Short mmCIF file of C-alpha atoms in Angstrom, two decimals:
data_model
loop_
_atom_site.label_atom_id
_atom_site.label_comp_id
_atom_site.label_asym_id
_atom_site.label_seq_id
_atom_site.Cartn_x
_atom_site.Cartn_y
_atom_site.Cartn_z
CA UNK N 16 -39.51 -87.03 -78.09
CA UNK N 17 -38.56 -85.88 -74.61
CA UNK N 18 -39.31 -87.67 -71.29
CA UNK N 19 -41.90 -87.03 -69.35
CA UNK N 20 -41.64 -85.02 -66.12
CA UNK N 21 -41.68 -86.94 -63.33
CA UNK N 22 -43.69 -85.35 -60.13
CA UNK N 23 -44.21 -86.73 -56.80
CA UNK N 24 -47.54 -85.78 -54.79
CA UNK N 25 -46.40 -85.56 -50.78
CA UNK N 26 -49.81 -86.79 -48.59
CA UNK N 27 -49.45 -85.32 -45.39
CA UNK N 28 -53.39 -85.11 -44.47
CA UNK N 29 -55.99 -83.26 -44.79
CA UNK N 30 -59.18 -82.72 -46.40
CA UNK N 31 -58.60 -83.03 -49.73
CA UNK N 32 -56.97 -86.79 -48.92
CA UNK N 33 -60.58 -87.52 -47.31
CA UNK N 34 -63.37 -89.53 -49.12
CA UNK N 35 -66.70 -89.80 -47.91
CA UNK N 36 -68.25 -93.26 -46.63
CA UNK N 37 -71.84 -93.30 -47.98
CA UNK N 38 -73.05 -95.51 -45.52
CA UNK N 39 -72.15 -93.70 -42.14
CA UNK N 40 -71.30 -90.02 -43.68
CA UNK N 41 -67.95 -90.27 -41.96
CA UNK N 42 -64.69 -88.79 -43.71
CA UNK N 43 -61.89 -91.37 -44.26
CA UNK N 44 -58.35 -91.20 -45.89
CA UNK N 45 -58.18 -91.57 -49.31
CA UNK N 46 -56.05 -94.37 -50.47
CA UNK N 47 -54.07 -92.42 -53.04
CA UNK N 48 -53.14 -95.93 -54.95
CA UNK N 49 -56.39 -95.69 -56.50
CA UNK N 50 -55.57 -92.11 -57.55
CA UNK N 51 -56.33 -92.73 -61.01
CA UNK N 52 -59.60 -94.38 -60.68
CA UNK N 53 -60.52 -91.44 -58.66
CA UNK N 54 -59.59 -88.62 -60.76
CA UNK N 55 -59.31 -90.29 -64.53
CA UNK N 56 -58.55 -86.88 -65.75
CA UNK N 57 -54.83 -87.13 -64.51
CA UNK N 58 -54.44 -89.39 -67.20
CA UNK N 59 -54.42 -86.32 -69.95
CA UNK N 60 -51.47 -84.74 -68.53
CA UNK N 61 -48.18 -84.56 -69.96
CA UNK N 62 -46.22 -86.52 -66.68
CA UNK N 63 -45.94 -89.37 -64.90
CA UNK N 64 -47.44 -89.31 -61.39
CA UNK N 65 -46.48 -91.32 -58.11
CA UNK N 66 -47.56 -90.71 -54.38
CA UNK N 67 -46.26 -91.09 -51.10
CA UNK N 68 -48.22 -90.51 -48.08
CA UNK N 69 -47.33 -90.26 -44.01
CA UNK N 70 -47.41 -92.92 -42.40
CA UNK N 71 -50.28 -91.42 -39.81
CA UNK N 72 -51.46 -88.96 -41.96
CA UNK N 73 -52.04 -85.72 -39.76
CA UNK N 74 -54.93 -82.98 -39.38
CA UNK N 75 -53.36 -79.69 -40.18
CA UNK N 76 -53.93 -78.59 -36.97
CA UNK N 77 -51.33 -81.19 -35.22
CA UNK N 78 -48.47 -79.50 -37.86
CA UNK N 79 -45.45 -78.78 -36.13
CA UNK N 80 -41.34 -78.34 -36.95
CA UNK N 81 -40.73 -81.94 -37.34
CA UNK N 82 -42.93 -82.90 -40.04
CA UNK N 83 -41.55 -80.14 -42.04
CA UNK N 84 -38.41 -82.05 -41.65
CA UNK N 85 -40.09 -84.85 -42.31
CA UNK N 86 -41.50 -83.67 -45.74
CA UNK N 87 -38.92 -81.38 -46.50
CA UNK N 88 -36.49 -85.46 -45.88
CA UNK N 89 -38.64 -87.01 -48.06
CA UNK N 90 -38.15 -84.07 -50.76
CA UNK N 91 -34.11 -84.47 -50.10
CA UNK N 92 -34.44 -88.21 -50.35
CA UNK N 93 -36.66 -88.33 -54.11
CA UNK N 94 -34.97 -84.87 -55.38
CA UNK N 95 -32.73 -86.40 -58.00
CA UNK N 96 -35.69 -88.61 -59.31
CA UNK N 97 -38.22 -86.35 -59.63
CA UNK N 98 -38.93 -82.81 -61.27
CA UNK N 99 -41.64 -81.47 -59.26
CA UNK N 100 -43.34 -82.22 -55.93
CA UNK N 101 -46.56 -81.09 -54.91
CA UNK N 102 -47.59 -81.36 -51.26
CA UNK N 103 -51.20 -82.04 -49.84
CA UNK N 104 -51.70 -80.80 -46.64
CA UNK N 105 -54.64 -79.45 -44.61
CA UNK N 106 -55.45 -75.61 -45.34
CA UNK N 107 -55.33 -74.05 -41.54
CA UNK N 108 -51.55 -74.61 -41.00
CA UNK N 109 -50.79 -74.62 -45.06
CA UNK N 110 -49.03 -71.31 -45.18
CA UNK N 111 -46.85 -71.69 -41.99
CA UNK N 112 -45.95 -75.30 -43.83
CA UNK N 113 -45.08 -73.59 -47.24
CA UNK N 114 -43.20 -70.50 -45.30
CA UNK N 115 -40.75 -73.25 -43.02
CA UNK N 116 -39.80 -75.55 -46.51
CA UNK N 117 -38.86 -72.39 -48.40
CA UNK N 118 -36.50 -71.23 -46.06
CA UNK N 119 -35.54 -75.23 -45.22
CA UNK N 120 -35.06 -75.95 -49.18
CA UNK N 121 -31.73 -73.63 -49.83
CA UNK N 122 -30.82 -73.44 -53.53
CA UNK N 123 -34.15 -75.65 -54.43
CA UNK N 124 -34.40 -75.33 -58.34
CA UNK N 125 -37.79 -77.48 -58.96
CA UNK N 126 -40.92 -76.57 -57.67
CA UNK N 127 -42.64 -77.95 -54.63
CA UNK N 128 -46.34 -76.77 -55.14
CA UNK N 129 -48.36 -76.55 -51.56
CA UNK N 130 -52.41 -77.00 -51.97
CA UNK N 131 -55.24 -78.71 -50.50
CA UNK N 132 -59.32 -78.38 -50.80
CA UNK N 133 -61.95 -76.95 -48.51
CA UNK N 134 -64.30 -80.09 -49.26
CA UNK N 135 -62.98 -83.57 -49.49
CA UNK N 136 -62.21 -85.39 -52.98
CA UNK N 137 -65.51 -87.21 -53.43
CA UNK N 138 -67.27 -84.17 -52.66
CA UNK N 139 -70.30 -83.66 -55.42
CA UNK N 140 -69.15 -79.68 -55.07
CA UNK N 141 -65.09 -80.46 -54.21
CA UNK N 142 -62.72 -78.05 -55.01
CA UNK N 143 -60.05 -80.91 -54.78
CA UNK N 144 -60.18 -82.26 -58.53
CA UNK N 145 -59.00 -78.53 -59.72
CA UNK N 146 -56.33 -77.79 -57.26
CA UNK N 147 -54.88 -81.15 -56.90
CA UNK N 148 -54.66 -81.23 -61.16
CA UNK N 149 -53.53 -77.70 -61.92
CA UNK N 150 -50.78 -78.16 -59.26
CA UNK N 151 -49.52 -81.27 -61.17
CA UNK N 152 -49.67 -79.11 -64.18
CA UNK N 153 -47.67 -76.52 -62.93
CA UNK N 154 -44.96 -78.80 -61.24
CA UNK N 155 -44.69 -80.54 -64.88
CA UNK N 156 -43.92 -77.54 -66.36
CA UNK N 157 -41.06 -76.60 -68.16
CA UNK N 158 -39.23 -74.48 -69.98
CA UNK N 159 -35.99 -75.16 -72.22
CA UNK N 160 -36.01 -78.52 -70.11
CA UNK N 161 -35.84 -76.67 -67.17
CA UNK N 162 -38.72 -76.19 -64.45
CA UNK N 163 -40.92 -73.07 -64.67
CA UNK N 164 -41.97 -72.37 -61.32
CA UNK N 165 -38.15 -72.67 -59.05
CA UNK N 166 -39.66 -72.46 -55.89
CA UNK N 167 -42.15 -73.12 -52.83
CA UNK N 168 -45.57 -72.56 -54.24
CA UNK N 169 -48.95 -72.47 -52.98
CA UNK N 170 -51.97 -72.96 -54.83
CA UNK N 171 -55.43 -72.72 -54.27
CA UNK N 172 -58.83 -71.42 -56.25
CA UNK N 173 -57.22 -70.26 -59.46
CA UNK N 174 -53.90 -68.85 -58.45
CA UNK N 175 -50.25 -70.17 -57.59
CA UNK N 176 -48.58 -68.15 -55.01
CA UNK N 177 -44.89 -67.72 -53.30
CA UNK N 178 -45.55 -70.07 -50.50
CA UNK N 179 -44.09 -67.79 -48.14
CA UNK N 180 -46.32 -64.87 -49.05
CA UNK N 181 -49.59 -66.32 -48.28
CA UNK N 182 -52.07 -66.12 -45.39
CA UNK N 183 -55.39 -68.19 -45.16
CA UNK N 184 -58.13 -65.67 -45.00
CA UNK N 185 -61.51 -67.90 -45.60
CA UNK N 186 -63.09 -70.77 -43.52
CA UNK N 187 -66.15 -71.11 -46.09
CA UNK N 188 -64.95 -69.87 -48.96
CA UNK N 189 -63.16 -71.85 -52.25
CA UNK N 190 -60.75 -68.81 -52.12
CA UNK N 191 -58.86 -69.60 -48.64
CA UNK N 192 -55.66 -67.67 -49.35
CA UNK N 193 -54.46 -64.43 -50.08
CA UNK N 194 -51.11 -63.09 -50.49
CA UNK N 195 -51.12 -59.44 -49.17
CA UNK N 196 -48.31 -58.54 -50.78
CA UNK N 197 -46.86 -59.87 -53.70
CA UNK N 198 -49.43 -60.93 -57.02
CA UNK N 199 -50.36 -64.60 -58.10
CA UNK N 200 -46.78 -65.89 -59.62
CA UNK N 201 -49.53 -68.35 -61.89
CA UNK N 202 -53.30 -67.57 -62.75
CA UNK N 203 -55.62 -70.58 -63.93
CA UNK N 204 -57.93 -69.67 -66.48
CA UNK N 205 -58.44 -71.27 -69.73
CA UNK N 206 -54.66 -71.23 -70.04
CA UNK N 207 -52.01 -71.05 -67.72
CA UNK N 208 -51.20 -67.19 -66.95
CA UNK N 209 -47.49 -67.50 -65.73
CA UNK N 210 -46.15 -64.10 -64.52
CA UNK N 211 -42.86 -64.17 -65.09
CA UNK N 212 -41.08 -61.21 -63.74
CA UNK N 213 -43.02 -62.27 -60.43
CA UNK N 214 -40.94 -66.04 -60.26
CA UNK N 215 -38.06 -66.32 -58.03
CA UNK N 216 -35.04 -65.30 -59.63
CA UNK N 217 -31.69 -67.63 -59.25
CA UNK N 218 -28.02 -67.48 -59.88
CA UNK N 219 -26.86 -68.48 -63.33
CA UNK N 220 -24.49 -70.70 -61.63
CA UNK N 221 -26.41 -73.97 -59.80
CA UNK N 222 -25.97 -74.93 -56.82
CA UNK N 223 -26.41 -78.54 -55.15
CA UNK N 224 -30.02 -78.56 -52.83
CA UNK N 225 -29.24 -77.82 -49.45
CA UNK N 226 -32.01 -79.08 -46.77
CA UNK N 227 -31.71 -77.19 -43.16
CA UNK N 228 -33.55 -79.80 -40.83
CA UNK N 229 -32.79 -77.37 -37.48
CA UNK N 230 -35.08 -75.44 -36.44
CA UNK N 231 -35.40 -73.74 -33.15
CA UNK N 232 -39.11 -73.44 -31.59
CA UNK N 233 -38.57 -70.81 -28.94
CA UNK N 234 -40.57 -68.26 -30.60
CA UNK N 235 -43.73 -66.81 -30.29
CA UNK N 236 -46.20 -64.53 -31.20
CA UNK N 237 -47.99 -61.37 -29.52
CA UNK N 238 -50.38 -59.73 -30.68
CA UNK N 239 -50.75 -56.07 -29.35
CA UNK N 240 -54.38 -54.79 -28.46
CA UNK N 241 -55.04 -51.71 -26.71
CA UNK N 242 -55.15 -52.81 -23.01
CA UNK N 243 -52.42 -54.88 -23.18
CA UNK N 244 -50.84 -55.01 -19.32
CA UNK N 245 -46.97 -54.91 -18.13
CA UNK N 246 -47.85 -57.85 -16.42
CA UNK N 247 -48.68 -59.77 -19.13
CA UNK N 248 -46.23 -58.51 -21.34
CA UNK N 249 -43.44 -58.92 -18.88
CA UNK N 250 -44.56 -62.62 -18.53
CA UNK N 251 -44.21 -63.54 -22.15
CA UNK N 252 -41.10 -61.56 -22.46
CA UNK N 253 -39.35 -63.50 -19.75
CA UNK N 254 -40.88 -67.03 -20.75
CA UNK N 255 -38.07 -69.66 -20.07
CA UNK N 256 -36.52 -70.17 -23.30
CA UNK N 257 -37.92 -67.63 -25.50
CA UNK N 258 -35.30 -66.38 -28.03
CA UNK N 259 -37.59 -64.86 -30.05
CA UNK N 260 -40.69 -62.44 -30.29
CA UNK N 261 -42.92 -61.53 -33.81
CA UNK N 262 -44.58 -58.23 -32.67
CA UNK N 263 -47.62 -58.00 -33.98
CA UNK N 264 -48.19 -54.05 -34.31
CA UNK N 265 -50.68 -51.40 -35.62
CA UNK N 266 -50.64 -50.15 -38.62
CA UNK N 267 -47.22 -49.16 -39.95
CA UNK N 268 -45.42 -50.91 -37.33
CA UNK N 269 -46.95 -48.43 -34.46
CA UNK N 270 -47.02 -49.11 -30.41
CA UNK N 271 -47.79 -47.59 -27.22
CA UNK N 272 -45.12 -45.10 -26.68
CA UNK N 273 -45.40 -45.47 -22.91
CA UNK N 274 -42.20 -45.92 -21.25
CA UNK N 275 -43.00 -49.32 -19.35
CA UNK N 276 -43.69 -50.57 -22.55
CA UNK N 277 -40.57 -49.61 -24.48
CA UNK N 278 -38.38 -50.15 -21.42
CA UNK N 279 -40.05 -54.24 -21.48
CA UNK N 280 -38.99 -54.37 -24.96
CA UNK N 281 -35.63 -53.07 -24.81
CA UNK N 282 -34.46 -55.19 -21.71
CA UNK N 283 -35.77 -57.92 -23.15
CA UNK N 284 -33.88 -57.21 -26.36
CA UNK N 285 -30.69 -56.94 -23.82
CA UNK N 286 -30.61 -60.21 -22.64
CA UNK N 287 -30.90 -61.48 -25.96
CA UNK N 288 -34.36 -61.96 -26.94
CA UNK N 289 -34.91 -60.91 -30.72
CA UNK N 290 -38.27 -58.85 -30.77
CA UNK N 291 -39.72 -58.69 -34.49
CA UNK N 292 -42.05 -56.17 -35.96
CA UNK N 293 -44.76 -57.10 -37.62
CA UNK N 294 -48.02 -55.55 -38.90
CA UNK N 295 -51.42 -57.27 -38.05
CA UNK N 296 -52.79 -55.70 -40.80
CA UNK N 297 -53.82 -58.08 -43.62
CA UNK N 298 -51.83 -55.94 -46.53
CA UNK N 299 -49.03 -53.29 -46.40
CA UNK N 300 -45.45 -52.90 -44.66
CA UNK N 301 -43.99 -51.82 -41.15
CA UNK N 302 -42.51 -48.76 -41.53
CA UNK N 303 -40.49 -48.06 -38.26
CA UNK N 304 -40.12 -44.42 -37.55
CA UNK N 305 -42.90 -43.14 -40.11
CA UNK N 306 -44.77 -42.34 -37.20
CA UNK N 307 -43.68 -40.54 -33.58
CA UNK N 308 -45.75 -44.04 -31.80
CA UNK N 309 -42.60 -46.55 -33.99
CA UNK N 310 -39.23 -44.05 -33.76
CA UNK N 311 -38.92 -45.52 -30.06
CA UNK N 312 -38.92 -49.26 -31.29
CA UNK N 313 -36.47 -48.30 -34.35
CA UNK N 314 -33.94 -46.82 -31.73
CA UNK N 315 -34.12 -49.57 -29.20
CA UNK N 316 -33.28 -51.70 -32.01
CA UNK N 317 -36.40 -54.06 -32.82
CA UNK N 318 -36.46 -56.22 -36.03
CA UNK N 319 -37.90 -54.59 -38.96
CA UNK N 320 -40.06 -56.86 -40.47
CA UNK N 321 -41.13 -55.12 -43.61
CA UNK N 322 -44.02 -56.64 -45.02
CA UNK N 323 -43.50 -60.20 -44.33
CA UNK N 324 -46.07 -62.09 -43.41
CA UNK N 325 -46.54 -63.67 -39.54
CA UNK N 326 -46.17 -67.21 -41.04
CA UNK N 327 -43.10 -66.65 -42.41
CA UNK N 328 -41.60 -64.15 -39.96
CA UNK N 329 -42.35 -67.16 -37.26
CA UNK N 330 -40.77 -69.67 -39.25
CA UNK N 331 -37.79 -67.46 -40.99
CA UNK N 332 -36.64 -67.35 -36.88
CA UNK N 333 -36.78 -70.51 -36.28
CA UNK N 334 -35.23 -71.58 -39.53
CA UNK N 335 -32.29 -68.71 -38.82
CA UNK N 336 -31.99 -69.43 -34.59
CA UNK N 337 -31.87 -73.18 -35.93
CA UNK N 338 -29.01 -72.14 -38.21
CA UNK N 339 -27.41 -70.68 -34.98
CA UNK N 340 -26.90 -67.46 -36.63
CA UNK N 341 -25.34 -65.31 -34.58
CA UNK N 342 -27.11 -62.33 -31.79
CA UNK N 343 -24.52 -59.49 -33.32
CA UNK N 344 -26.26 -61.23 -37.18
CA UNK N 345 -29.79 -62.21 -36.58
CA UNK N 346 -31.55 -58.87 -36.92
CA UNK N 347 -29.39 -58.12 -40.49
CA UNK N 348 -29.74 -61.39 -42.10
CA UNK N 349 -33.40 -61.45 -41.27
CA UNK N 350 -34.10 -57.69 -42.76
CA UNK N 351 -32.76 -59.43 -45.89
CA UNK N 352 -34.98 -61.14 -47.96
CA UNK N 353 -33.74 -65.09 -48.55
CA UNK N 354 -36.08 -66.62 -50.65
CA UNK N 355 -38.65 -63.71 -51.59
CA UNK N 356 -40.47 -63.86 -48.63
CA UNK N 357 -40.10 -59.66 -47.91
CA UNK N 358 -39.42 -56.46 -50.27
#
């Protein structure tokens, strides 16, 4: 008989941690001690479940770089003990949270499983009860003793993504997320789906978790719309402290070709700032110098971003200018995908 796995649910906040009060209507935390009581139906799977929750538990909204250290600490701190982790955090900021702690999480070998709901956990109609159980089930399991899923994760309505591929596209809907790019790694239907040449691949030869807890917040992000002034551009260009810039442009990776605009870009590039190309699009890839309107940002040197996503391009910058990789490195190192996040 082998041992159970052993997987540890992260409460950051959120709706799904939220319980109704009958009386007054009003949304409180959920005390996940009484977990069980709450959903019995844990109690079928295979694994043995504990919970630790922040202190303050946060609305998504108030996420920022230091409590992904703080979860990605408390990950470092219960690694050894545990063989999965899934997180609950609030759905607006959920990709941005799953992008930073795959990039923070170097070498990570057991899955850490992002999800939340759209209605809290008492909720007659909740979606909580089937992502909260299915995301246990996937961080329990295993294969020839080992883990299945070896990376950040994020699930939500039926399907486990790469955390770093995702996007929330919904408000209303059950089916928040999307990921552009890449397919579902897992599909929930009446049995587990796991696509397997979609999982993150790894070295034969392990190596020890390594948790980066530096990461640099001068970045930012523009988004281009026709009409956009010098002025304006010129202003967040020379922002004190801005290292670096995720471009978001048309299409393929396309911009004005006006020379105010390219000369902006490429003295900003000269005093160091690291400009990033990006496509607002919802699905497809940058392509820089497909078209006559991106040859001019491919010369002056900007960032190919290939078709990562603007929650991980943010994050992948600050995790690298954290990392204090070098000016002469930056724009190499992040052209090359790290942990699956780009083609």
């Amino acid at each position: 008989m082998t041992n159970q796995p052993n997987i540890l649910l992260i409460y950051t906040g959120g709706t799904i941690g939220m319980v109704k009060d009958y009386d007054s209507g009003a949304l409180k935390a959920f005390d996940f001690a009484k977990l069980l009581s709450q959903i019995p139906e844990l109690e079928q799977l295979d694994c043995t479940i504990e919970s630790i929750s922040f202190e303050k538990p946060i609305d998504s909204s108030d996420m920022n770089p230091g409590y992904w250290i703080e979860i990605a600490t408390i990950i470092e701190s219960n690694y050894l003990a545990f063989d999965g982790f899934v997180v609950l955090h609030g759905s607006d900021t959920m990709s941005y949270s799953a992008s930073a702690l795959s990039f923070m999480l170097e070498n990570l070998t057991k899955p850490v499983i992002f999800t939340g709901s759209q209605l809290p956990i008492g909720d007659l109609r909740t979606d909580a009860k089937e992502n909260l159980i299915t995301s246990i089930q996937i961080a329990a399991l295993q294969a020839k003793e080992k883990p299945v899923v070896q990376e950040v994760g994020l699930y939500f309505e039926y399907k486990l993504y790469r955390g770093n591929r995702t996007t929330k596209v919904n408000a209303e809907h059950f089916e928040a997320f999307n990921s552009p790019n890449y397919p579902p790694i897992i599909e929930s239907g009446v049995k587990l789906k796991i696509n397997k040449p979609f999982l993150l691949k790894h070295p034969a030869r392990k190596k020890p978790l390594i948790v980066h807890k530096q990461l640099d917040e001068n970045v930012a992000i523009l988004k281009m719309h026709p009409g956009l002034t010098a002025n304006f551009l010129n202003s967040v260009l020379t922002a004190t402290g801005l290292k670096a810039l995720v471009l978001e442009t048309f299409g393929a990776g396309n911009a004005p070709t006006a020379d105010w605009f390219i000369e902006s870009l490429e003295s900003a590039i000269k005093r160091g700032v690291h400009i990033i190309n990006v496509t607002q699009c919802s699905g497809g890839s940058v392509m820089m110098g497909h078209y006559e309107t991106s040859k001019k940002l491919s010369k002056i040197q900007l960032v190919d971003g290939k078709d990562i996503t603007t929650e991980a391009a943010i994050t992948k910058a600050m995790y690298l200018l954290g990392n204090k990789v070098s000016d002469a490195l930056f724009k190499t190192i992040f052209e090359t995908s790290l942990r699956g996040e780009m083609q």
